[in-house]
PDB file of C-alpha atoms in Angstrom:
ATOM      1  CA  MET A 730     -26.333-113.998 -20.614  1.00  0.00           C
ATOM      2  CA  SER A 731     -30.073-114.484 -20.948  1.00  0.00           C
ATOM      3  CA  PRO A 732     -31.634-115.493 -24.311  1.00  0.00           C
ATOM      4  CA  PRO A 733     -33.050-111.971 -24.865  1.00  0.00           C
ATOM      5  CA  ASP A 734     -29.638-110.460 -24.152  1.00  0.00           C
ATOM      6  CA  ARG A 735     -27.974-112.918 -26.528  1.00  0.00           C
ATOM      7  CA  GLN A 736     -30.454-111.973 -29.223  1.00  0.00           C
ATOM      8  CA  ARG A 737     -29.892-108.269 -28.640  1.00  0.00           C
ATOM      9  CA  THR A 738     -26.124-108.678 -28.626  1.00  0.00           C
ATOM     10  CA  THR A 739     -26.251-110.655 -31.875  1.00  0.00           C
ATOM     11  CA  ALA A 740     -28.397-108.014 -33.528  1.00  0.00           C
ATOM     12  CA  VAL A 741     -26.259-105.104 -32.339  1.00  0.00           C
ATOM     13  CA  LEU A 742     -22.991-106.737 -33.314  1.00  0.00           C
ATOM     14  CA  SER A 743     -24.380-107.722 -36.704  1.00  0.00           C
ATOM     15  CA  SER A 744     -25.388-104.125 -37.337  1.00  0.00           C
ATOM     16  CA  LEU A 745     -22.072-102.764 -36.123  1.00  0.00           C
ATOM     17  CA  GLY A 746     -20.140-105.216 -38.233  1.00  0.00           C
ATOM     18  CA  ALA A 747     -22.102-104.196 -41.282  1.00  0.00           C
ATOM     19  CA  ALA A 748     -21.453-100.561 -40.415  1.00  0.00           C
ATOM     20  CA  GLY A 749     -17.729-101.082 -40.364  1.00  0.00           C
ATOM     21  CA  LEU A 750     -16.771-101.739 -36.727  1.00  0.00           C
ATOM     22  CA  ALA A 751     -13.319-103.304 -36.697  1.00  0.00           C
ATOM     23  CA  LEU A 752     -13.580-107.012 -37.516  1.00  0.00           C
ATOM     24  CA  PRO A 753     -11.466-108.197 -34.532  1.00  0.00           C
ATOM     25  CA  VAL A 754     -13.827-106.348 -32.208  1.00  0.00           C
ATOM     26  CA  VAL A 755     -16.858-108.023 -33.749  1.00  0.00           C
ATOM     27  CA  VAL A 756     -15.266-111.462 -33.677  1.00  0.00           C
ATOM     28  CA  LEU A 757     -14.185-111.160 -30.067  1.00  0.00           C
ATOM     29  CA  ALA A 758     -17.522-109.777 -28.975  1.00  0.00           C
ATOM     30  CA  LEU A 759     -19.440-112.511 -30.781  1.00  0.00           C
ATOM     31  CA  SER A 760     -17.996-114.972 -28.284  1.00  0.00           C
ATOM     32  CA  LEU A 761     -20.123-113.251 -25.672  1.00  0.00           C
ATOM     33  CA  VAL A 762     -23.279-114.232 -27.498  1.00  0.00           C
ATOM     34  CA  GLY A 763     -22.897-117.887 -26.762  1.00  0.00           C
ATOM     35  CA  CYS A 764     -22.070-117.550 -23.089  1.00  0.00           C
ATOM     36  CA  GLY A 765     -24.338-118.962 -20.443  1.00  0.00           C
ATOM     37  CA  PRO A 766     -26.230-116.968 -17.803  1.00  0.00           C
ATOM     38  CA  ALA A 767     -23.988-114.470 -16.098  1.00  0.00           C
ATOM     39  CA  GLU A 768     -23.285-114.892 -12.404  1.00  0.00           C
ATOM     40  CA  GLY A 769     -25.519-112.504 -10.530  1.00  0.00           C
ATOM     41  CA  GLY A 770     -27.046-111.253 -13.784  1.00  0.00           C
ATOM     42  CA  ALA A 771     -30.055-108.934 -13.555  1.00  0.00           C
ATOM     43  CA  SER A 772     -33.368-110.779 -13.600  1.00  0.00           C
ATOM     44  CA  GLY A 773     -36.831-110.430 -12.176  1.00  0.00           C
ATOM     45  CA  PRO A 774     -39.019-107.336 -11.749  1.00  0.00           C
ATOM     46  CA  ILE A 775     -36.912-104.201 -11.706  1.00  0.00           C
ATOM     47  CA  ALA A 776     -38.624-102.911  -8.567  1.00  0.00           C
ATOM     48  CA  GLU A 777     -37.264-105.912  -6.659  1.00  0.00           C
ATOM     49  CA  ARG A 778     -33.606-105.591  -7.647  1.00  0.00           C
ATOM     50  CA  THR A 779     -30.999-102.945  -8.290  1.00  0.00           C
ATOM     51  CA  VAL A 780     -31.098-101.133 -11.616  1.00  0.00           C
ATOM     52  CA  ASN A 781     -28.126-101.826 -13.864  1.00  0.00           C
ATOM     53  CA  VAL A 782     -26.948 -98.459 -15.202  1.00  0.00           C
ATOM     54  CA  VAL A 783     -24.128 -98.024 -17.711  1.00  0.00           C
ATOM     55  CA  ALA A 784     -22.747 -94.493 -18.071  1.00  0.00           C
ATOM     56  CA  THR A 785     -20.305 -93.321 -20.708  1.00  0.00           C
ATOM     57  CA  THR A 786     -18.275 -90.712 -18.814  1.00  0.00           C
ATOM     58  CA  SER A 787     -17.082 -90.618 -15.217  1.00  0.00           C
ATOM     59  CA  MET A 788     -19.081 -87.422 -14.564  1.00  0.00           C
ATOM     60  CA  ILE A 789     -22.296 -89.150 -15.589  1.00  0.00           C
ATOM     61  CA  ALA A 790     -21.453 -92.271 -13.588  1.00  0.00           C
ATOM     62  CA  ASP A 791     -20.926 -90.139 -10.484  1.00  0.00           C
ATOM     63  CA  LEU A 792     -24.222 -88.340 -11.072  1.00  0.00           C
ATOM     64  CA  ALA A 793     -26.094 -91.628 -11.530  1.00  0.00           C
ATOM     65  CA  ARG A 794     -24.744 -92.917  -8.204  1.00  0.00           C
ATOM     66  CA  GLU A 795     -25.822 -89.747  -6.416  1.00  0.00           C
ATOM     67  CA  VAL A 796     -29.355 -89.814  -7.827  1.00  0.00           C
ATOM     68  CA  GLY A 797     -29.823 -93.580  -7.839  1.00  0.00           C
ATOM     69  CA  GLY A 798     -28.373 -94.243  -4.406  1.00  0.00           C
ATOM     70  CA  ASP A 799     -28.544 -97.863  -3.297  1.00  0.00           C
ATOM     71  CA  ARG A 800     -31.187 -98.572  -5.948  1.00  0.00           C
ATOM     72  CA  VAL A 801     -28.598 -98.624  -8.722  1.00  0.00           C
ATOM     73  CA  GLU A 802     -25.447-100.454  -9.725  1.00  0.00           C
ATOM     74  CA  VAL A 803     -23.485 -98.099 -11.955  1.00  0.00           C
ATOM     75  CA  GLU A 804     -20.718 -99.012 -14.369  1.00  0.00           C
ATOM     76  CA  GLY A 805     -18.779 -96.322 -16.198  1.00  0.00           C
ATOM     77  CA  LEU A 806     -17.182 -97.057 -19.553  1.00  0.00           C
ATOM     78  CA  MET A 807     -14.576 -94.271 -19.478  1.00  0.00           C
ATOM     79  CA  GLY A 808     -12.265 -93.938 -16.509  1.00  0.00           C
ATOM     80  CA  ALA A 809      -9.903 -91.256 -15.238  1.00  0.00           C
ATOM     81  CA  GLY A 810      -7.870 -89.513 -17.920  1.00  0.00           C
ATOM     82  CA  VAL A 811      -9.980 -90.885 -20.771  1.00  0.00           C
ATOM     83  CA  ASP A 812     -10.920 -88.469 -23.554  1.00  0.00           C
ATOM     84  CA  PRO A 813     -14.559 -89.073 -24.602  1.00  0.00           C
ATOM     85  CA  HIS A 814     -14.035 -87.265 -27.914  1.00  0.00           C
ATOM     86  CA  LEU A 815     -11.578 -89.946 -29.031  1.00  0.00           C
ATOM     87  CA  TYR A 816     -12.851 -92.994 -27.152  1.00  0.00           C
ATOM     88  CA  ARG A 817     -13.576 -95.987 -29.350  1.00  0.00           C
ATOM     89  CA  PRO A 818     -15.925 -98.667 -27.986  1.00  0.00           C
ATOM     90  CA  ARG A 819     -14.489-102.096 -27.311  1.00  0.00           C
ATOM     91  CA  GLU A 820     -16.189-105.464 -27.540  1.00  0.00           C
ATOM     92  CA  SER A 821     -16.585-105.472 -23.752  1.00  0.00           C
ATOM     93  CA  ASP A 822     -18.433-102.145 -23.973  1.00  0.00           C
ATOM     94  CA  VAL A 823     -20.983-103.657 -26.342  1.00  0.00           C
ATOM     95  CA  ALA A 824     -21.643-106.467 -23.862  1.00  0.00           C
ATOM     96  CA  ARG A 825     -22.110-103.970 -21.014  1.00  0.00           C
ATOM     97  CA  LEU A 826     -24.407-101.776 -23.048  1.00  0.00           C
ATOM     98  CA  VAL A 827     -26.715-104.560 -24.203  1.00  0.00           C
ATOM     99  CA  GLY A 828     -26.889-105.933 -20.637  1.00  0.00           C
ATOM    100  CA  ALA A 829     -27.904-102.611 -19.104  1.00  0.00           C
ATOM    101  CA  ASP A 830     -31.337-101.608 -17.895  1.00  0.00           C
ATOM    102  CA  LEU A 831     -30.467 -97.994 -18.608  1.00  0.00           C
ATOM    103  CA  VAL A 832     -27.666 -96.349 -20.602  1.00  0.00           C
ATOM    104  CA  LEU A 833     -26.841 -92.749 -19.733  1.00  0.00           C
ATOM    105  CA  TYR A 834     -24.690 -90.710 -22.078  1.00  0.00           C
ATOM    106  CA  ASN A 835     -23.975 -87.012 -22.469  1.00  0.00           C
ATOM    107  CA  GLY A 836     -25.071 -86.481 -26.054  1.00  0.00           C
ATOM    108  CA  LEU A 837     -24.440 -83.239 -27.953  1.00  0.00           C
ATOM    109  CA  GLU A 838     -21.816 -85.239 -29.919  1.00  0.00           C
ATOM    110  CA  LEU A 839     -19.462 -85.574 -26.930  1.00  0.00           C
ATOM    111  CA  GLU A 840     -19.077 -89.322 -27.433  1.00  0.00           C
ATOM    112  CA  GLY A 841     -18.150 -88.812 -31.062  1.00  0.00           C
ATOM    113  CA  LYS A 842     -16.610 -92.228 -31.738  1.00  0.00           C
ATOM    114  CA  MET A 843     -19.406 -94.011 -29.859  1.00  0.00           C
ATOM    115  CA  GLY A 844     -22.268 -92.407 -31.696  1.00  0.00           C
ATOM    116  CA  GLU A 845     -22.980 -95.294 -34.029  1.00  0.00           C
ATOM    117  CA  VAL A 846     -22.778 -97.872 -31.239  1.00  0.00           C
ATOM    118  CA  LEU A 847     -25.203 -95.902 -29.072  1.00  0.00           C
ATOM    119  CA  GLU A 848     -27.612 -95.514 -31.972  1.00  0.00           C
ATOM    120  CA  GLN A 849     -27.551 -99.243 -32.664  1.00  0.00           C
ATOM    121  CA  VAL A 850     -28.015-100.135 -28.995  1.00  0.00           C
ATOM    122  CA  GLU A 851     -30.917 -97.723 -28.591  1.00  0.00           C
ATOM    123  CA  GLY A 852     -32.453 -98.970 -31.826  1.00  0.00           C
ATOM    124  CA  ARG A 853     -32.596-102.479 -30.344  1.00  0.00           C
ATOM    125  CA  GLY A 854     -34.929-101.466 -27.526  1.00  0.00           C
ATOM    126  CA  ILE A 855     -32.420-100.640 -24.793  1.00  0.00           C
ATOM    127  CA  VAL A 856     -33.288 -97.467 -22.906  1.00  0.00           C
ATOM    128  CA  ALA A 857     -30.564 -94.892 -23.621  1.00  0.00           C
ATOM    129  CA  GLU A 858     -30.799 -91.272 -22.522  1.00  0.00           C
ATOM    130  CA  PRO A 859     -28.639 -88.353 -23.765  1.00  0.00           C
ATOM    131  CA  ILE A 860     -28.977 -86.485 -20.481  1.00  0.00           C
ATOM    132  CA  ALA A 861     -27.299 -83.187 -21.429  1.00  0.00           C
ATOM    133  CA  GLU A 862     -29.834 -82.702 -24.193  1.00  0.00           C
ATOM    134  CA  VAL A 863     -32.465 -81.873 -21.569  1.00  0.00           C
ATOM    135  CA  ILE A 864     -30.949 -78.376 -21.535  1.00  0.00           C
ATOM    136  CA  SER A 865     -32.817 -76.024 -23.861  1.00  0.00           C
ATOM    137  CA  GLU A 866     -31.044 -74.876 -26.996  1.00  0.00           C
ATOM    138  CA  ASP A 867     -31.309 -71.218 -26.036  1.00  0.00           C
ATOM    139  CA  VAL A 868     -29.024 -71.950 -23.066  1.00  0.00           C
ATOM    140  CA  LEU A 869     -26.548 -74.187 -24.884  1.00  0.00           C
ATOM    141  CA  LEU A 870     -23.465 -72.548 -26.356  1.00  0.00           C
ATOM    142  CA  SER A 871     -22.804 -72.838 -30.074  1.00  0.00           C
ATOM    143  CA  PRO A 872     -19.449 -71.290 -31.021  1.00  0.00           C
ATOM    144  CA  PRO A 873     -19.414 -69.933 -34.585  1.00  0.00           C
ATOM    145  CA  GLU A 874     -16.488 -72.126 -35.600  1.00  0.00           C
ATOM    146  CA  PHE A 875     -18.687 -75.168 -34.868  1.00  0.00           C
ATOM    147  CA  SER A 876     -21.740 -74.105 -36.819  1.00  0.00           C
ATOM    148  CA  GLY A 877     -24.611 -76.505 -36.256  1.00  0.00           C
ATOM    149  CA  SER A 878     -23.075 -78.103 -33.152  1.00  0.00           C
ATOM    150  CA  PHE A 879     -23.521 -77.291 -29.484  1.00  0.00           C
ATOM    151  CA  ASP A 880     -20.746 -77.283 -26.919  1.00  0.00           C
ATOM    152  CA  PRO A 881     -21.232 -80.555 -24.986  1.00  0.00           C
ATOM    153  CA  HIS A 882     -19.197 -79.631 -21.857  1.00  0.00           C
ATOM    154  CA  VAL A 883     -22.233 -78.546 -19.814  1.00  0.00           C
ATOM    155  CA  TRP A 884     -20.908 -79.987 -16.532  1.00  0.00           C
ATOM    156  CA  MET A 885     -18.495 -77.053 -16.239  1.00  0.00           C
ATOM    157  CA  ASP A 886     -21.431 -74.869 -15.154  1.00  0.00           C
ATOM    158  CA  VAL A 887     -22.667 -76.245 -11.833  1.00  0.00           C
ATOM    159  CA  ALA A 888     -26.144 -74.786 -12.351  1.00  0.00           C
ATOM    160  CA  LEU A 889     -26.492 -76.620 -15.667  1.00  0.00           C
ATOM    161  CA  TRP A 890     -25.313 -79.877 -14.121  1.00  0.00           C
ATOM    162  CA  LYS A 891     -28.078 -79.411 -11.568  1.00  0.00           C
ATOM    163  CA  ARG A 892     -30.586 -79.430 -14.439  1.00  0.00           C
ATOM    164  CA  VAL A 893     -29.026 -82.594 -15.816  1.00  0.00           C
ATOM    165  CA  SER A 894     -29.497 -84.331 -12.458  1.00  0.00           C
ATOM    166  CA  THR A 895     -33.247 -83.944 -12.912  1.00  0.00           C
ATOM    167  CA  ALA A 896     -33.006 -85.756 -16.258  1.00  0.00           C
ATOM    168  CA  VAL A 897     -31.258 -88.681 -14.543  1.00  0.00           C
ATOM    169  CA  ALA A 898     -33.961 -88.845 -11.859  1.00  0.00           C
ATOM    170  CA  ASP A 899     -36.675 -88.772 -14.517  1.00  0.00           C
ATOM    171  CA  ALA A 900     -34.996 -91.540 -16.534  1.00  0.00           C
ATOM    172  CA  LEU A 901     -34.706 -93.792 -13.485  1.00  0.00           C
ATOM    173  CA  ALA A 902     -38.292 -93.060 -12.412  1.00  0.00           C
ATOM    174  CA  ALA A 903     -39.636 -93.917 -15.874  1.00  0.00           C
ATOM    175  CA  LEU A 904     -37.840 -97.249 -15.741  1.00  0.00           C
ATOM    176  CA  ASP A 905     -38.575 -97.975 -12.072  1.00  0.00           C
ATOM    177  CA  PRO A 906     -41.727 -96.020 -11.132  1.00  0.00           C
ATOM    178  CA  THR A 907     -42.116 -97.896  -7.834  1.00  0.00           C
ATOM    179  CA  HIS A 908     -39.122 -95.962  -6.510  1.00  0.00           C
ATOM    180  CA  ALA A 909     -39.760 -92.648  -8.267  1.00  0.00           C
ATOM    181  CA  GLU A 910     -40.033 -90.784  -4.969  1.00  0.00           C
ATOM    182  CA  THR A 911     -36.651 -92.124  -3.882  1.00  0.00           C
ATOM    183  CA  TYR A 912     -34.981 -90.844  -7.044  1.00  0.00           C
ATOM    184  CA  ALA A 913     -36.673 -87.463  -6.714  1.00  0.00           C
ATOM    185  CA  ALA A 914     -35.588 -87.142  -3.088  1.00  0.00           C
ATOM    186  CA  ASN A 915     -32.013 -88.130  -3.889  1.00  0.00           C
ATOM    187  CA  ALA A 916     -31.893 -85.619  -6.730  1.00  0.00           C
ATOM    188  CA  ALA A 917     -33.296 -82.854  -4.531  1.00  0.00           C
ATOM    189  CA  ALA A 918     -30.702 -83.520  -1.824  1.00  0.00           C
ATOM    190  CA  TYR A 919     -27.893 -83.520  -4.392  1.00  0.00           C
ATOM    191  CA  GLN A 920     -29.187 -80.333  -5.990  1.00  0.00           C
ATOM    192  CA  THR A 921     -28.985 -78.596  -2.608  1.00  0.00           C
ATOM    193  CA  ARG A 922     -25.312 -79.556  -2.464  1.00  0.00           C
ATOM    194  CA  LEU A 923     -24.818 -78.270  -5.996  1.00  0.00           C
ATOM    195  CA  ASP A 924     -26.383 -74.938  -5.035  1.00  0.00           C
ATOM    196  CA  SER A 925     -23.812 -74.666  -2.241  1.00  0.00           C
ATOM    197  CA  LEU A 926     -21.037 -75.640  -4.646  1.00  0.00           C
ATOM    198  CA  ASP A 927     -22.108 -73.008  -7.166  1.00  0.00           C
ATOM    199  CA  ALA A 928     -22.101 -70.325  -4.451  1.00  0.00           C
ATOM    200  CA  TRP A 929     -18.630 -71.442  -3.341  1.00  0.00           C
ATOM    201  CA  VAL A 930     -17.294 -71.212  -6.902  1.00  0.00           C
ATOM    202  CA  ARG A 931     -18.579 -67.666  -7.241  1.00  0.00           C
ATOM    203  CA  GLN A 932     -17.010 -66.684  -3.938  1.00  0.00           C
ATOM    204  CA  ARG A 933     -13.632 -68.157  -4.908  1.00  0.00           C
ATOM    205  CA  VAL A 934     -13.411 -66.702  -8.422  1.00  0.00           C
ATOM    206  CA  ALA A 935     -14.160 -63.253  -6.998  1.00  0.00           C
ATOM    207  CA  GLU A 936     -10.595 -63.379  -5.656  1.00  0.00           C
ATOM    208  CA  VAL A 937      -9.312 -63.050  -9.233  1.00  0.00           C
ATOM    209  CA  PRO A 938      -9.446 -59.457 -10.544  1.00  0.00           C
ATOM    210  CA  GLU A 939     -11.590 -59.120 -13.644  1.00  0.00           C
ATOM    211  CA  ASP A 940      -8.658 -58.167 -15.863  1.00  0.00           C
ATOM    212  CA  ARG A 941      -6.901 -61.432 -14.924  1.00  0.00           C
ATOM    213  CA  ARG A 942      -9.896 -63.696 -15.551  1.00  0.00           C
ATOM    214  CA  VAL A 943      -8.504 -65.261 -18.704  1.00  0.00           C
ATOM    215  CA  LEU A 944      -8.475 -69.051 -18.767  1.00  0.00           C
ATOM    216  CA  VAL A 945      -6.122 -70.576 -21.353  1.00  0.00           C
ATOM    217  CA  THR A 946      -6.431 -74.361 -21.671  1.00  0.00           C
ATOM    218  CA  ALA A 947      -5.648 -77.216 -24.035  1.00  0.00           C
ATOM    219  CA  HIS A 948      -9.104 -77.323 -25.646  1.00  0.00           C
ATOM    220  CA  ASP A 949     -12.437 -75.540 -25.403  1.00  0.00           C
ATOM    221  CA  ALA A 950     -13.882 -77.526 -22.510  1.00  0.00           C
ATOM    222  CA  PHE A 951     -14.398 -74.511 -20.242  1.00  0.00           C
ATOM    223  CA  ASN A 952     -16.750 -72.262 -22.220  1.00  0.00           C
ATOM    224  CA  TYR A 953     -19.666 -72.921 -19.875  1.00  0.00           C
ATOM    225  CA  PHE A 954     -17.398 -72.247 -16.914  1.00  0.00           C
ATOM    226  CA  GLY A 955     -16.386 -68.938 -18.464  1.00  0.00           C
ATOM    227  CA  GLU A 956     -19.974 -67.994 -19.284  1.00  0.00           C
ATOM    228  CA  ALA A 957     -21.197 -68.772 -15.770  1.00  0.00           C
ATOM    229  CA  TYR A 958     -18.316 -67.354 -13.748  1.00  0.00           C
ATOM    230  CA  GLY A 959     -16.997 -64.473 -15.817  1.00  0.00           C
ATOM    231  CA  PHE A 960     -13.860 -65.772 -17.532  1.00  0.00           C
ATOM    232  CA  ASP A 961     -12.561 -65.175 -21.042  1.00  0.00           C
ATOM    233  CA  VAL A 962     -11.776 -68.737 -22.137  1.00  0.00           C
ATOM    234  CA  ARG A 963      -9.209 -69.519 -24.828  1.00  0.00           C
ATOM    235  CA  GLY A 964      -8.676 -73.141 -25.841  1.00  0.00           C
ATOM    236  CA  LEU A 965      -5.840 -74.116 -28.118  1.00  0.00           C
ATOM    237  CA  GLN A 966      -7.867 -76.880 -29.741  1.00  0.00           C
ATOM    238  CA  GLY A 967     -11.553 -76.645 -30.534  1.00  0.00           C
ATOM    239  CA  LEU A 968     -14.497 -78.237 -28.770  1.00  0.00           C
ATOM    240  CA  SER A 969     -13.216 -81.680 -29.707  1.00  0.00           C
ATOM    241  CA  THR A 970      -9.690 -82.923 -29.123  1.00  0.00           C
ATOM    242  CA  ALA A 971     -10.072 -84.805 -32.404  1.00  0.00           C
ATOM    243  CA  THR A 972      -9.083 -81.524 -34.047  1.00  0.00           C
ATOM    244  CA  GLU A 973      -5.329 -81.030 -33.874  1.00  0.00           C
ATOM    245  CA  ALA A 974      -3.860 -77.603 -33.189  1.00  0.00           C
ATOM    246  CA  GLY A 975      -1.725 -76.245 -36.028  1.00  0.00           C
ATOM    247  CA  THR A 976       1.322 -74.008 -36.032  1.00  0.00           C
ATOM    248  CA  ALA A 977      -0.845 -70.952 -36.662  1.00  0.00           C
ATOM    249  CA  ASP A 978      -3.030 -71.808 -33.652  1.00  0.00           C
ATOM    250  CA  VAL A 979       0.027 -72.026 -31.401  1.00  0.00           C
ATOM    251  CA  ARG A 980       1.424 -68.775 -32.778  1.00  0.00           C
ATOM    252  CA  ASP A 981      -1.852 -66.859 -32.410  1.00  0.00           C
ATOM    253  CA  LEU A 982      -2.462 -68.035 -28.859  1.00  0.00           C
ATOM    254  CA  ALA A 983       1.132 -67.258 -27.876  1.00  0.00           C
ATOM    255  CA  ALA A 984       0.746 -63.714 -29.227  1.00  0.00           C
ATOM    256  CA  PHE A 985      -2.458 -63.273 -27.216  1.00  0.00           C
ATOM    257  CA  VAL A 986      -0.885 -64.547 -23.990  1.00  0.00           C
ATOM    258  CA  ALA A 987       2.226 -62.402 -24.383  1.00  0.00           C
ATOM    259  CA  GLU A 988       0.275 -59.264 -25.252  1.00  0.00           C
ATOM    260  CA  ARG A 989      -2.136 -59.663 -22.334  1.00  0.00           C
ATOM    261  CA  ARG A 990       0.641 -60.723 -19.922  1.00  0.00           C
ATOM    262  CA  ILE A 991      -1.448 -63.660 -18.753  1.00  0.00           C
ATOM    263  CA  PRO A 992       0.382 -65.203 -15.777  1.00  0.00           C
ATOM    264  CA  ALA A 993      -0.590 -68.842 -16.287  1.00  0.00           C
ATOM    265  CA  MET A 994      -2.022 -71.399 -18.691  1.00  0.00           C
ATOM    266  CA  PHE A 995      -3.394 -74.821 -17.806  1.00  0.00           C
ATOM    267  CA  VAL A 996      -2.999 -78.385 -19.007  1.00  0.00           C
ATOM    268  CA  GLU A 997      -5.795 -80.953 -18.807  1.00  0.00           C
ATOM    269  CA  SER A 998      -5.875 -84.452 -17.371  1.00  0.00           C
ATOM    270  CA  SER A 999      -7.381 -86.020 -20.503  1.00  0.00           C
ATOM    271  CA  VAL A1000      -5.350 -84.090 -23.103  1.00  0.00           C
ATOM    272  CA  SER A1001      -1.645 -84.340 -23.876  1.00  0.00           C
ATOM    273  CA  PRO A1002       0.272 -81.329 -22.453  1.00  0.00           C
ATOM    274  CA  ARG A1003       2.560 -81.040 -25.468  1.00  0.00           C
ATOM    275  CA  ASN A1004       0.522 -78.382 -27.285  1.00  0.00           C
ATOM    276  CA  ILE A1005       0.239 -76.093 -24.272  1.00  0.00           C
ATOM    277  CA  GLU A1006       3.947 -76.588 -23.649  1.00  0.00           C
ATOM    278  CA  ALA A1007       4.543 -75.512 -27.259  1.00  0.00           C
ATOM    279  CA  VAL A1008       2.556 -72.345 -26.593  1.00  0.00           C
ATOM    280  CA  GLN A1009       4.625 -71.732 -23.467  1.00  0.00           C
ATOM    281  CA  GLN A1010       7.832 -71.940 -25.494  1.00  0.00           C
ATOM    282  CA  ALA A1011       6.401 -69.617 -28.152  1.00  0.00           C
ATOM    283  CA  VAL A1012       5.415 -67.090 -25.481  1.00  0.00           C
ATOM    284  CA  ARG A1013       8.920 -67.181 -24.011  1.00  0.00           C
ATOM    285  CA  ALA A1014      10.324 -66.521 -27.480  1.00  0.00           C
ATOM    286  CA  ARG A1015       8.306 -63.291 -27.383  1.00  0.00           C
ATOM    287  CA  GLY A1016      10.022 -62.217 -24.183  1.00  0.00           C
ATOM    288  CA  PHE A1017       7.349 -63.132 -21.644  1.00  0.00           C
ATOM    289  CA  ASP A1018       7.457 -66.044 -19.204  1.00  0.00           C
ATOM    290  CA  VAL A1019       4.063 -67.680 -18.708  1.00  0.00           C
ATOM    291  CA  ALA A1020       3.690 -70.444 -16.127  1.00  0.00           C
ATOM    292  CA  ILE A1021       1.818 -73.725 -16.365  1.00  0.00           C
ATOM    293  CA  GLY A1022      -0.665 -73.060 -13.601  1.00  0.00           C
ATOM    294  CA  GLY A1023      -1.654 -76.639 -12.969  1.00  0.00           C
ATOM    295  CA  ASN A1024      -3.603 -79.614 -14.252  1.00  0.00           C
ATOM    296  CA  LEU A1025      -7.355 -79.214 -14.696  1.00  0.00           C
ATOM    297  CA  PHE A1026      -9.903 -81.999 -15.010  1.00  0.00           C
ATOM    298  CA  SER A1027     -11.998 -81.384 -18.099  1.00  0.00           C
ATOM    299  CA  ASP A1028     -13.514 -84.412 -19.840  1.00  0.00           C
ATOM    300  CA  ALA A1029     -13.009 -86.941 -17.030  1.00  0.00           C
ATOM    301  CA  LEU A1030     -12.911 -87.028 -13.244  1.00  0.00           C
ATOM    302  CA  GLY A1031      -9.853 -88.019 -11.257  1.00  0.00           C
ATOM    303  CA  ASP A1032      -9.039 -91.492  -9.974  1.00  0.00           C
ATOM    304  CA  PRO A1033     -11.743 -93.263  -7.936  1.00  0.00           C
ATOM    305  CA  GLY A1034     -11.225 -92.822  -4.213  1.00  0.00           C
ATOM    306  CA  THR A1035      -9.589 -89.394  -4.568  1.00  0.00           C
ATOM    307  CA  PRO A1036     -11.362 -86.075  -3.927  1.00  0.00           C
ATOM    308  CA  GLU A1037     -11.167 -85.340  -7.660  1.00  0.00           C
ATOM    309  CA  GLY A1038     -12.875 -88.667  -8.363  1.00  0.00           C
ATOM    310  CA  THR A1039     -16.255 -87.039  -7.685  1.00  0.00           C
ATOM    311  CA  TYR A1040     -17.910 -84.211  -9.568  1.00  0.00           C
ATOM    312  CA  GLU A1041     -17.921 -81.911  -6.553  1.00  0.00           C
ATOM    313  CA  GLY A1042     -14.276 -82.658  -5.814  1.00  0.00           C
ATOM    314  CA  MET A1043     -13.310 -82.108  -9.452  1.00  0.00           C
ATOM    315  CA  ILE A1044     -14.958 -78.688  -9.542  1.00  0.00           C
ATOM    316  CA  ARG A1045     -13.302 -77.678  -6.274  1.00  0.00           C
ATOM    317  CA  HIS A1046      -9.902 -78.824  -7.531  1.00  0.00           C
ATOM    318  CA  ASN A1047     -10.279 -76.909 -10.786  1.00  0.00           C
ATOM    319  CA  VAL A1048     -11.411 -73.691  -9.124  1.00  0.00           C
ATOM    320  CA  ASN A1049      -8.711 -73.804  -6.469  1.00  0.00           C
ATOM    321  CA  THR A1050      -6.088 -74.426  -9.167  1.00  0.00           C
ATOM    322  CA  ILE A1051      -7.345 -71.589 -11.369  1.00  0.00           C
ATOM    323  CA  VAL A1052      -7.639 -69.079  -8.538  1.00  0.00           C
ATOM    324  CA  GLY A1053      -4.270 -70.094  -7.108  1.00  0.00           C
ATOM    325  CA  ALA A1054      -2.551 -69.440 -10.432  1.00  0.00           C
ATOM    326  CA  LEU A1055      -4.358 -66.303 -11.577  1.00  0.00           C
ATOM    327  CA  ALA A1056      -5.082 -64.373  -8.380  1.00  0.00           C
ATOM    328  CA  PRO A1057      -2.312 -61.891  -7.487  1.00  0.00           C
ATOM    329  CA  ALA A1058       0.023 -62.953  -4.702  1.00  0.00           C
ATOM    330  CA  GLU A1059      -0.661 -61.271  -1.388  1.00  0.00           C
TER     331      GLU A1059
END
């Protein structure tokens, strides 16, 4: 670790310790301060080396790789199945963040438990961009039960994720202006693919009759999907999985599902299935048998190397799963 990085790490950890970050985390991370230069560590003019990007979520990491191309080395903090609402930063995360050229995070309070860490890192001169906040407030959804907060799950609307890709290109160009045209070209090529993906989604969901376009999931991660593609979305938990569903929530959702004769509900890869399974049992107690239609990816992509490990693959998986469960059998 270079002297400037050691100084930044010391300052960040000191601030985090004072703010109440768990003492074992601070103590373990402090050992990083005294380490020598990292093997292959970033040095020299940024135009002459790859840009070290750290992304919070797997969706953002995938987007950074698409826009940055071979100009970037991207490291994601949260892997497959990780819930960003509940994720707590580790000492190794602090080291990655302070060693980055650019930190990309969603913002809109998605990374709830990381908020203080990101503020401290950004306050120490490290470039950190909340990329979803490029979307204007008149487009963002703000459910009444979360007064004062916007829904952070913007990636569920492909057209909105296209806007976010421009923010990533702009952030990279500001840091590395020598290659600004490369980032712009990569973003434009990716946006063309996203246009095709958006058209495909609309074609697929048209197979579900309008009266069956009700998407019941573990938490409210799909509001933008519903807004864009014409679904009534009902999440058992709220926008954040940090809010536990109560008995009344289960009962009310079960009554809705039974009354509407909704054929399927969905579990999520980053949320425990137990609450949706409780709703299923409550629906059956009302004399209607609702199926679990499949596993949707909401707050994280699938495993690296699988189709669902990319944003495009995740969207295709989700849409195919939803249509397969809700469209009437031929």
